[in-house]
mmCIF file of C-alpha atoms and ligand atoms in Angstrom:
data_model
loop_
_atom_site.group_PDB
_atom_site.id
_atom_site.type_symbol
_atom_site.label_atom_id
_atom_site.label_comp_id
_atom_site.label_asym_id
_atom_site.label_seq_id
_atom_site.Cartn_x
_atom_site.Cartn_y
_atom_site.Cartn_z
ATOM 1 C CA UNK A 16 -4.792 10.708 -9.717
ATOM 2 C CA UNK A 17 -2.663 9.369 -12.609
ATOM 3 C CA UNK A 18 -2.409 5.621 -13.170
ATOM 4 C CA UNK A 19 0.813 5.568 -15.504
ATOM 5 C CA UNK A 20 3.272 2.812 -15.462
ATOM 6 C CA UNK A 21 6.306 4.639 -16.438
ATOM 7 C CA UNK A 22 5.401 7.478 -14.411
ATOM 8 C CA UNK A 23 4.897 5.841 -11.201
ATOM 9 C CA UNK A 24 5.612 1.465 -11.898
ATOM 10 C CA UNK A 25 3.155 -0.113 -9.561
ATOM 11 C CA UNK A 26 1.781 2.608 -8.098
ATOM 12 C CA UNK A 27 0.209 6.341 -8.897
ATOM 13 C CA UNK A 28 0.766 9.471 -8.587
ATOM 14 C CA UNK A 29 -1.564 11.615 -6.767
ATOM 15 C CA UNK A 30 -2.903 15.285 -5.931
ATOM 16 C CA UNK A 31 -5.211 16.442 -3.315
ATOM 17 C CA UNK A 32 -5.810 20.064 -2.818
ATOM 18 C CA UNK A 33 -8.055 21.800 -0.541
ATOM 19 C CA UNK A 34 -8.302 25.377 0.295
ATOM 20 C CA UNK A 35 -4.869 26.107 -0.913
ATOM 21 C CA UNK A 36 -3.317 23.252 0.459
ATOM 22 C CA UNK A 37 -2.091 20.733 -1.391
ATOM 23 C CA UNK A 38 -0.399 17.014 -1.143
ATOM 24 C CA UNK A 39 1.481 16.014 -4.724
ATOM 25 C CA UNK A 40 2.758 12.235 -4.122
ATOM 26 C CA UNK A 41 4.205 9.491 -5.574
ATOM 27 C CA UNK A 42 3.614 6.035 -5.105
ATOM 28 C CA UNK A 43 6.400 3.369 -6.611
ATOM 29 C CA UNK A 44 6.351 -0.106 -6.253
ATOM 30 C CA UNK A 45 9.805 -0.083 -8.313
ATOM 31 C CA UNK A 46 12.730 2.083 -9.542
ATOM 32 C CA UNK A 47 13.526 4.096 -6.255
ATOM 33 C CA UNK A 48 16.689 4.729 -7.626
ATOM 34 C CA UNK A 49 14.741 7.257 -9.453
ATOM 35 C CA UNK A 50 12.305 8.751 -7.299
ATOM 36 C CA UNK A 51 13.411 12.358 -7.132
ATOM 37 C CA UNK A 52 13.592 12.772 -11.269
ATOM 38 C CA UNK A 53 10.078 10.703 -11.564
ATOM 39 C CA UNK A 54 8.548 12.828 -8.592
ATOM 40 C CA UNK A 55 9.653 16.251 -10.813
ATOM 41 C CA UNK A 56 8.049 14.432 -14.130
ATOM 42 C CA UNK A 57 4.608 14.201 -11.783
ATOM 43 C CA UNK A 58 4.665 17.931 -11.081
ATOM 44 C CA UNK A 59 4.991 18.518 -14.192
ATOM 45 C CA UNK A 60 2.146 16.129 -15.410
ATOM 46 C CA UNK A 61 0.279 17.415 -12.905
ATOM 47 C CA UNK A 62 0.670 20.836 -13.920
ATOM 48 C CA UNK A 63 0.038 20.289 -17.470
ATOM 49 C CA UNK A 64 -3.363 19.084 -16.226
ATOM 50 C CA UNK A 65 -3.991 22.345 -14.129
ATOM 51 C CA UNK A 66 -1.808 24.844 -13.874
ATOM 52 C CA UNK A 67 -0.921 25.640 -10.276
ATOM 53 C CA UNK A 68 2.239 27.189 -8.135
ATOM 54 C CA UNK A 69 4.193 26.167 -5.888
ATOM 55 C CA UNK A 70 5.034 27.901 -2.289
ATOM 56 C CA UNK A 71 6.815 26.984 1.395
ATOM 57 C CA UNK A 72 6.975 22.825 -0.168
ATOM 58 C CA UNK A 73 7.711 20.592 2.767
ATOM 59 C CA UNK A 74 9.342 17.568 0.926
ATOM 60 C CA UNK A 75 8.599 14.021 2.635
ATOM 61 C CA UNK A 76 9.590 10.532 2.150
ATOM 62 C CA UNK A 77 7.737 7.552 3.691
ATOM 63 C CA UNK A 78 7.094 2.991 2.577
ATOM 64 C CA UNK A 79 4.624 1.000 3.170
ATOM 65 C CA UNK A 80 4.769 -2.290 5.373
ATOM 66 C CA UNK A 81 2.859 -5.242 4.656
ATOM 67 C CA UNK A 82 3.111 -8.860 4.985
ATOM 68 C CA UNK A 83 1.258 -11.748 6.139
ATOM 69 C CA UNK A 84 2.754 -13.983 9.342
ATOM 70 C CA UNK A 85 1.077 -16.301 11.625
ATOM 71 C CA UNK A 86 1.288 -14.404 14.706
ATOM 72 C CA UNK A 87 0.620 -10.938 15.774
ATOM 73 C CA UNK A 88 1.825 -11.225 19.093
ATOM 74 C CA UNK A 89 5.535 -11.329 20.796
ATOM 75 C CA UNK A 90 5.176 -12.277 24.277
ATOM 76 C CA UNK A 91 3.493 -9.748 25.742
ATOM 77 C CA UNK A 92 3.555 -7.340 22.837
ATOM 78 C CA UNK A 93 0.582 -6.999 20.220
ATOM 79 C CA UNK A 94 1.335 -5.742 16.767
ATOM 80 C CA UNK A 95 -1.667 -3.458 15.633
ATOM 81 C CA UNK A 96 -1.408 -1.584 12.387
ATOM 82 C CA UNK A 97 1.570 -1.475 9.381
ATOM 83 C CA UNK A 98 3.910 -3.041 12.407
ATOM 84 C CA UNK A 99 1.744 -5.943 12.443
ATOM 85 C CA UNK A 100 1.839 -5.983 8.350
ATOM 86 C CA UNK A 101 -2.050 -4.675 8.601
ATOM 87 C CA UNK A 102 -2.608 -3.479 5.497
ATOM 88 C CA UNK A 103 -4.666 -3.366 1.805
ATOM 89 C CA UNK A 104 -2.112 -4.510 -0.607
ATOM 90 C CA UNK A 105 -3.603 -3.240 -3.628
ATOM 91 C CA UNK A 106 -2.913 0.746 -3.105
ATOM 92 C CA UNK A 107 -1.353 0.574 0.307
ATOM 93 C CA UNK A 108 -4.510 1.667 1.804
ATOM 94 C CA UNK A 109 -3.320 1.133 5.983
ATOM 95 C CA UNK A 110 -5.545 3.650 7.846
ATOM 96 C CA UNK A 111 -8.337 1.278 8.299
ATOM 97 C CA UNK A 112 -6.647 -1.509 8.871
ATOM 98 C CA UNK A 113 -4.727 0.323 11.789
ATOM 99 C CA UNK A 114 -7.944 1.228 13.772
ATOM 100 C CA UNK A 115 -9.308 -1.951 13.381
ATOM 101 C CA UNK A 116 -6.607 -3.956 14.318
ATOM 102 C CA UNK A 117 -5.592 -1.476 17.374
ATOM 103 C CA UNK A 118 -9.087 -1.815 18.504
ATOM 104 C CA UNK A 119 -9.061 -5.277 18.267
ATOM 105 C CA UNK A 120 -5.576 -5.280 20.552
ATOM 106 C CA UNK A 121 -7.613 -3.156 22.873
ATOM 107 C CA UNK A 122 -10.391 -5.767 22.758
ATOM 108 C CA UNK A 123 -8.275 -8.554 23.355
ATOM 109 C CA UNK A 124 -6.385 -6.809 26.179
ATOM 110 C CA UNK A 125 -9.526 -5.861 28.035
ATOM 111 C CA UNK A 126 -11.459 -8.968 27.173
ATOM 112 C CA UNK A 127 -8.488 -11.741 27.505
ATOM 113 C CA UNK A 128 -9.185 -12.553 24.104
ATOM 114 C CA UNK A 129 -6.104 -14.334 21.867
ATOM 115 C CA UNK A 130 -5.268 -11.312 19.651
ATOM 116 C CA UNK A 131 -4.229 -13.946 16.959
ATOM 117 C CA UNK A 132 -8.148 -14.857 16.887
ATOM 118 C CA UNK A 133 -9.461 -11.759 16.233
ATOM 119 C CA UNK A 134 -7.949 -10.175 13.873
ATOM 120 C CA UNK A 135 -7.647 -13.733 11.956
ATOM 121 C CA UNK A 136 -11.280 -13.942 12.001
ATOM 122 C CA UNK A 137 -11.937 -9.791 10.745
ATOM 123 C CA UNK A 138 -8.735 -8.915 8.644
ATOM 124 C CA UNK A 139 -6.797 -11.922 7.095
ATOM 125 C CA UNK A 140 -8.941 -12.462 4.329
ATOM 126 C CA UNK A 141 -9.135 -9.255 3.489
ATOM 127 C CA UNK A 142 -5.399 -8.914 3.235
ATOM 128 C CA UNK A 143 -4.705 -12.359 1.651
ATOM 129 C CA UNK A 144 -7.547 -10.984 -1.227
ATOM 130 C CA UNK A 145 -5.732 -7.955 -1.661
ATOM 131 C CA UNK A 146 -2.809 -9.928 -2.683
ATOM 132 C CA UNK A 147 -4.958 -11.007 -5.175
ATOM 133 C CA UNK A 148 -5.707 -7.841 -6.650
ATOM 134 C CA UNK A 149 -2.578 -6.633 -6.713
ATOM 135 C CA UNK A 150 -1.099 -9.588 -8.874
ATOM 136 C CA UNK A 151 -4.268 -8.876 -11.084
ATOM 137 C CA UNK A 152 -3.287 -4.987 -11.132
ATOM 138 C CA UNK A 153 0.302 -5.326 -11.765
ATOM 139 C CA UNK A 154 -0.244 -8.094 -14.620
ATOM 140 C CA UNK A 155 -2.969 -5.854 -16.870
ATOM 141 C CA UNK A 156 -0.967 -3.267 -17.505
ATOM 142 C CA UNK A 157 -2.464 -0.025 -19.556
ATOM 143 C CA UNK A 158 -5.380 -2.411 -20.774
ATOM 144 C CA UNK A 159 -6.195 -3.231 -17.590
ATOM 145 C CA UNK A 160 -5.490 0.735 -16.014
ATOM 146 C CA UNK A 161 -8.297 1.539 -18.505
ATOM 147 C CA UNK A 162 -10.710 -0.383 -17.701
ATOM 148 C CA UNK A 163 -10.031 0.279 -14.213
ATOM 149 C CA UNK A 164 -10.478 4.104 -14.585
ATOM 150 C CA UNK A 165 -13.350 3.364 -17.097
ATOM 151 C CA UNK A 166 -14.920 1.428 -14.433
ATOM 152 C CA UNK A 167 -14.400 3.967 -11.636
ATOM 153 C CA UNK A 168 -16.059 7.005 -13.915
ATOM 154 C CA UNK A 169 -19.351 5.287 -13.531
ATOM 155 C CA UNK A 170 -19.655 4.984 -9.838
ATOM 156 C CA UNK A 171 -19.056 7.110 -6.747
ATOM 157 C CA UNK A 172 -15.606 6.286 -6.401
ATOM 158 C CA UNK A 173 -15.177 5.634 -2.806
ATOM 159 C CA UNK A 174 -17.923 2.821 -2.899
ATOM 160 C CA UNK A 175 -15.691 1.855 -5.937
ATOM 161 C CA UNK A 176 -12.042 1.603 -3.913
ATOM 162 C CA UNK A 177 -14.239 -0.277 -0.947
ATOM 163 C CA UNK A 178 -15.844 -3.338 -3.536
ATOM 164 C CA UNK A 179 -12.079 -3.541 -4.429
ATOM 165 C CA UNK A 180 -11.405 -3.732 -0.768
ATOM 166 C CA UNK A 181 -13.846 -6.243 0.073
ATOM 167 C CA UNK A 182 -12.541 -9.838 0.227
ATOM 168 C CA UNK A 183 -13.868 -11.601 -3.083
ATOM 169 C CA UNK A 184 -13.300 -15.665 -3.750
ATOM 170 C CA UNK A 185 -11.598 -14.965 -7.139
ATOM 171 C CA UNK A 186 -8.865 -12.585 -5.456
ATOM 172 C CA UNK A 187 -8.617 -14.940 -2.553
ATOM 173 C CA UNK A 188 -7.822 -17.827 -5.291
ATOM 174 C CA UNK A 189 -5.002 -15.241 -6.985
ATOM 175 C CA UNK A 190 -3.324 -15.416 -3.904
ATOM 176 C CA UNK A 191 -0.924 -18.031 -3.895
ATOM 177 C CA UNK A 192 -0.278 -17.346 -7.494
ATOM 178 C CA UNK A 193 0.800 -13.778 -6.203
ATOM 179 C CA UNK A 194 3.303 -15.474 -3.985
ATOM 180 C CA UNK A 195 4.907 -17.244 -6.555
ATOM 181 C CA UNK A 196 4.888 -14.348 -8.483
ATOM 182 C CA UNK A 197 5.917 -11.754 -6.627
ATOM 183 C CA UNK A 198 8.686 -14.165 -4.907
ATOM 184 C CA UNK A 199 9.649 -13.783 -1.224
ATOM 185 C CA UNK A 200 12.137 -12.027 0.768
ATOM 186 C CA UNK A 201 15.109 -13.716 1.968
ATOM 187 C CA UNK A 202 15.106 -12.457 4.944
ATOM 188 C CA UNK A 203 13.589 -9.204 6.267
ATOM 189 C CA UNK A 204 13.359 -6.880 9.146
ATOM 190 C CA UNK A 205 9.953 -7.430 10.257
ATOM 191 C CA UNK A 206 9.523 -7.905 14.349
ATOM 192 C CA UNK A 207 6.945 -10.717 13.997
ATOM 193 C CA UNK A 208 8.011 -14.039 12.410
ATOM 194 C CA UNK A 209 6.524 -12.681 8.443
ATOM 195 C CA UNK A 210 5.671 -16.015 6.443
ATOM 196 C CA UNK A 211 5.495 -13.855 2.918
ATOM 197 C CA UNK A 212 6.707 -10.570 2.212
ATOM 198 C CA UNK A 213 7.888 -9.365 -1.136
ATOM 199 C CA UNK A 214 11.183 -8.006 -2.256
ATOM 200 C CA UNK A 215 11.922 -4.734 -2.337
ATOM 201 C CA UNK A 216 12.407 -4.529 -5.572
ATOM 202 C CA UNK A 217 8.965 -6.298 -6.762
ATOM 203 C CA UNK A 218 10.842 -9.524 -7.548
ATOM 204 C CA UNK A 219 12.884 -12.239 -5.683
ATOM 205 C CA UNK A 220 16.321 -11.241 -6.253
ATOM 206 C CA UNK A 221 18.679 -8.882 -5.146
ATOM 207 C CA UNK A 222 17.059 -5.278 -3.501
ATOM 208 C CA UNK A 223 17.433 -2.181 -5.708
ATOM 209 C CA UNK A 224 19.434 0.362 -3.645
ATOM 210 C CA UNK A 225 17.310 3.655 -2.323
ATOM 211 C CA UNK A 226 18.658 6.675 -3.128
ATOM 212 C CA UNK A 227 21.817 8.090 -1.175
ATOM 213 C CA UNK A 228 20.223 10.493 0.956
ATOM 214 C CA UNK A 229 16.545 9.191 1.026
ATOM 215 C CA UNK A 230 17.075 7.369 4.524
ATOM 216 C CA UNK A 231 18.709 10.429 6.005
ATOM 217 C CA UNK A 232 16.106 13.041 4.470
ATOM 218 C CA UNK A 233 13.141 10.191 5.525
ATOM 219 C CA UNK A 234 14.885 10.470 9.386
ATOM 220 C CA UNK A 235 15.020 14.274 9.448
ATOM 221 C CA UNK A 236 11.191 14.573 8.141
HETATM 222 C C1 FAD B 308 2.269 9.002 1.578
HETATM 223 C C2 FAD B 308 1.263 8.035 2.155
HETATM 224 C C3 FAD B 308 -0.077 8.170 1.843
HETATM 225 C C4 FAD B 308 -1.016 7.298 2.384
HETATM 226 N N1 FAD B 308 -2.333 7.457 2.071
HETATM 227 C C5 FAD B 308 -3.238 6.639 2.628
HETATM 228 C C6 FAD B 308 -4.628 6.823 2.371
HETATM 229 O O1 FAD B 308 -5.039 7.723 1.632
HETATM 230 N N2 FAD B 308 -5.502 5.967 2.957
HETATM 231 C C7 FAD B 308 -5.098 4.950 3.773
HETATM 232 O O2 FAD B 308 -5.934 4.195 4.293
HETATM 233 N N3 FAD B 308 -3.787 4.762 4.023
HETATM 234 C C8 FAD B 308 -2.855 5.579 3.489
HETATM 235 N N4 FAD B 308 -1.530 5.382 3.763
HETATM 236 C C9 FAD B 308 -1.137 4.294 4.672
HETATM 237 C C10 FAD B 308 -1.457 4.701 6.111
HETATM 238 O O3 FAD B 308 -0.987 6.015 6.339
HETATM 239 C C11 FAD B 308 -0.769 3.743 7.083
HETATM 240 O O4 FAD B 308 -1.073 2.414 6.718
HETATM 241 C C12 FAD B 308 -1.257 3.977 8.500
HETATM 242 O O5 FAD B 308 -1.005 5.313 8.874
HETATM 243 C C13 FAD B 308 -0.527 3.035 9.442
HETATM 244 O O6 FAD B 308 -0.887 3.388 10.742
HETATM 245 P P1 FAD B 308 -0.011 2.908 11.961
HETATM 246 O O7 FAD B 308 -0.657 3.478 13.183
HETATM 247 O O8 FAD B 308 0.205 1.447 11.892
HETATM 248 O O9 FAD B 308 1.421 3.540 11.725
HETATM 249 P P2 FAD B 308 1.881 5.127 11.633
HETATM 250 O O10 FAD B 308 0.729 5.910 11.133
HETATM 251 O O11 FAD B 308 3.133 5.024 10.903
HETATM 252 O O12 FAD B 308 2.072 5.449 13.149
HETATM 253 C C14 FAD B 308 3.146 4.938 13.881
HETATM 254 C C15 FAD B 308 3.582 6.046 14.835
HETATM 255 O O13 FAD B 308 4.493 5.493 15.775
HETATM 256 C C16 FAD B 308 5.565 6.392 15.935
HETATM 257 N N5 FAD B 308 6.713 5.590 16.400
HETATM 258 C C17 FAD B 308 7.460 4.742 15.682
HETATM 259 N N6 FAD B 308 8.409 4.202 16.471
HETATM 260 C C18 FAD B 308 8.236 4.715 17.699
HETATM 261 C C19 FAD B 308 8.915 4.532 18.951
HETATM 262 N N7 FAD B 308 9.928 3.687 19.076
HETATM 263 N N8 FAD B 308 8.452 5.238 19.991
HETATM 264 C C20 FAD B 308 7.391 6.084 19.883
HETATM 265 N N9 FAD B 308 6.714 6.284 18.732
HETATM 266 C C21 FAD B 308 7.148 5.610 17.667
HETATM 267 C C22 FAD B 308 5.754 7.010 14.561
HETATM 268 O O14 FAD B 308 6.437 8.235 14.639
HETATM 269 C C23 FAD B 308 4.304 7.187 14.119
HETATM 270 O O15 FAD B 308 3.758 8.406 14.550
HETATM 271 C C24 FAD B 308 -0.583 6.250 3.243
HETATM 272 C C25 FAD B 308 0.769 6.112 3.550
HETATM 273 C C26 FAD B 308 1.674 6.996 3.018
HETATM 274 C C27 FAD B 308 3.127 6.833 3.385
#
């Protein structure tokens, strides 16, 4: 993984390769206007790194959903997973998040429990604390991308990501500073009434334009 800021601003760039298969991504919290030319500068990092070819690439574009709202439900309709804004904030981490809260749809299907209850009691500090650690992320810059990686060299680095997962009272606190400092969407397309979600580009203002094609390419993936 590379943490760079001017590689990929807010985000990370990121290579996973197992028996000859391989995933090269880029994760940008800003700047979409330049994905394509910053996605060619990670291959290229990442091939300075380790040498490797590429053959039969299978380009594909995705975002990430999250916000925080008051209600997951809409009448009769539960909103489990990114449509319900379930999600870690700090790296975009969602796959949890998804089981648990579809399981907890399931549970409150079956067992005529208020959705809204559930997952308020097992996921919404979890996401309002990742808030938290994103604003502290963001605001460190290379110093704080250092330590970070410093930090994550000395332990297995799954248990790592997780204590950075975990709700913590500090991050929790950060969280309405991260509001403020992120700003808030105008408006947004979100299905659920969304009480904070952040503008596209990073801060209140006006969106940055995606790329020409990228919503067409995104569709045909
Ligand atoms: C590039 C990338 C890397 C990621 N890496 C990680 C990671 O390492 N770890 C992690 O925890 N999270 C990761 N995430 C986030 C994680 O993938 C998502 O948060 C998670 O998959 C969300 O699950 P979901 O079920 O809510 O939505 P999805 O996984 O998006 O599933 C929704 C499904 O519904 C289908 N659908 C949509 N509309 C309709 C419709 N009208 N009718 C029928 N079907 C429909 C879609 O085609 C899709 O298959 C990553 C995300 C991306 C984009």
């Amino acid at each position: 993984m590379v943490f760079d800021p001017d590689l990929a601003p807010g985000g990370y760039a990121y290579f996973f390769v197992l028996g000859g298969w391989g995933t090269l991504g880029l994760a940008l919290l800003d700047g979409y206007g330049k994905l394509e030319a910053q996605f060619e500068k990670a291959v290229v990092r990442f091939q300075k790194i380790e040498p490797f070819t590429i053959e039969s690439s299978r380009p594909g574009y995705s975002y990430m959903n999250f916000f925080l709202h008051g209600s997951s439900e809409r009448g009769s309709r539960l909103f489990a997973g990114e449509a319900g804004g379930f999600q870690d904030y700090l790296f975009g981490l969602g796959i949890r998040y998804a089981l648990v809260s579809g399981h907890l749809a399931a549970r409150s299907l079956i067992e005529k429990v208020p959705f809204d209850e559930l997952w308020r009691k097992r996921l919404l500090r979890g996401m309002r604390s990742s808030l938290g650690a994103r604003l502290l992320y963001e605001s460190l810059g290379r110093h704080g991308l250092r330590q970070f990686v410093s930090q994550a060299k000395r332990r297995d680095f799954r248990e790592f990501l997780h204590s950075w997962a975990r709700p913590s009272w500090w991050r929790l606190a950060l969280r309405p500073i991260a509001e403020r400092v992120f700003g808030k969407a105008d408006s947004c397309g979100h299905k659920i009434p969304c009480t904070w979600c952040r503008p596209r580009e990073g801060r209140a203002g006006k969106p940055e334009p995606l790329p020409r094609d990228f919503v067409a390419r995104y569709l045909e993936e």
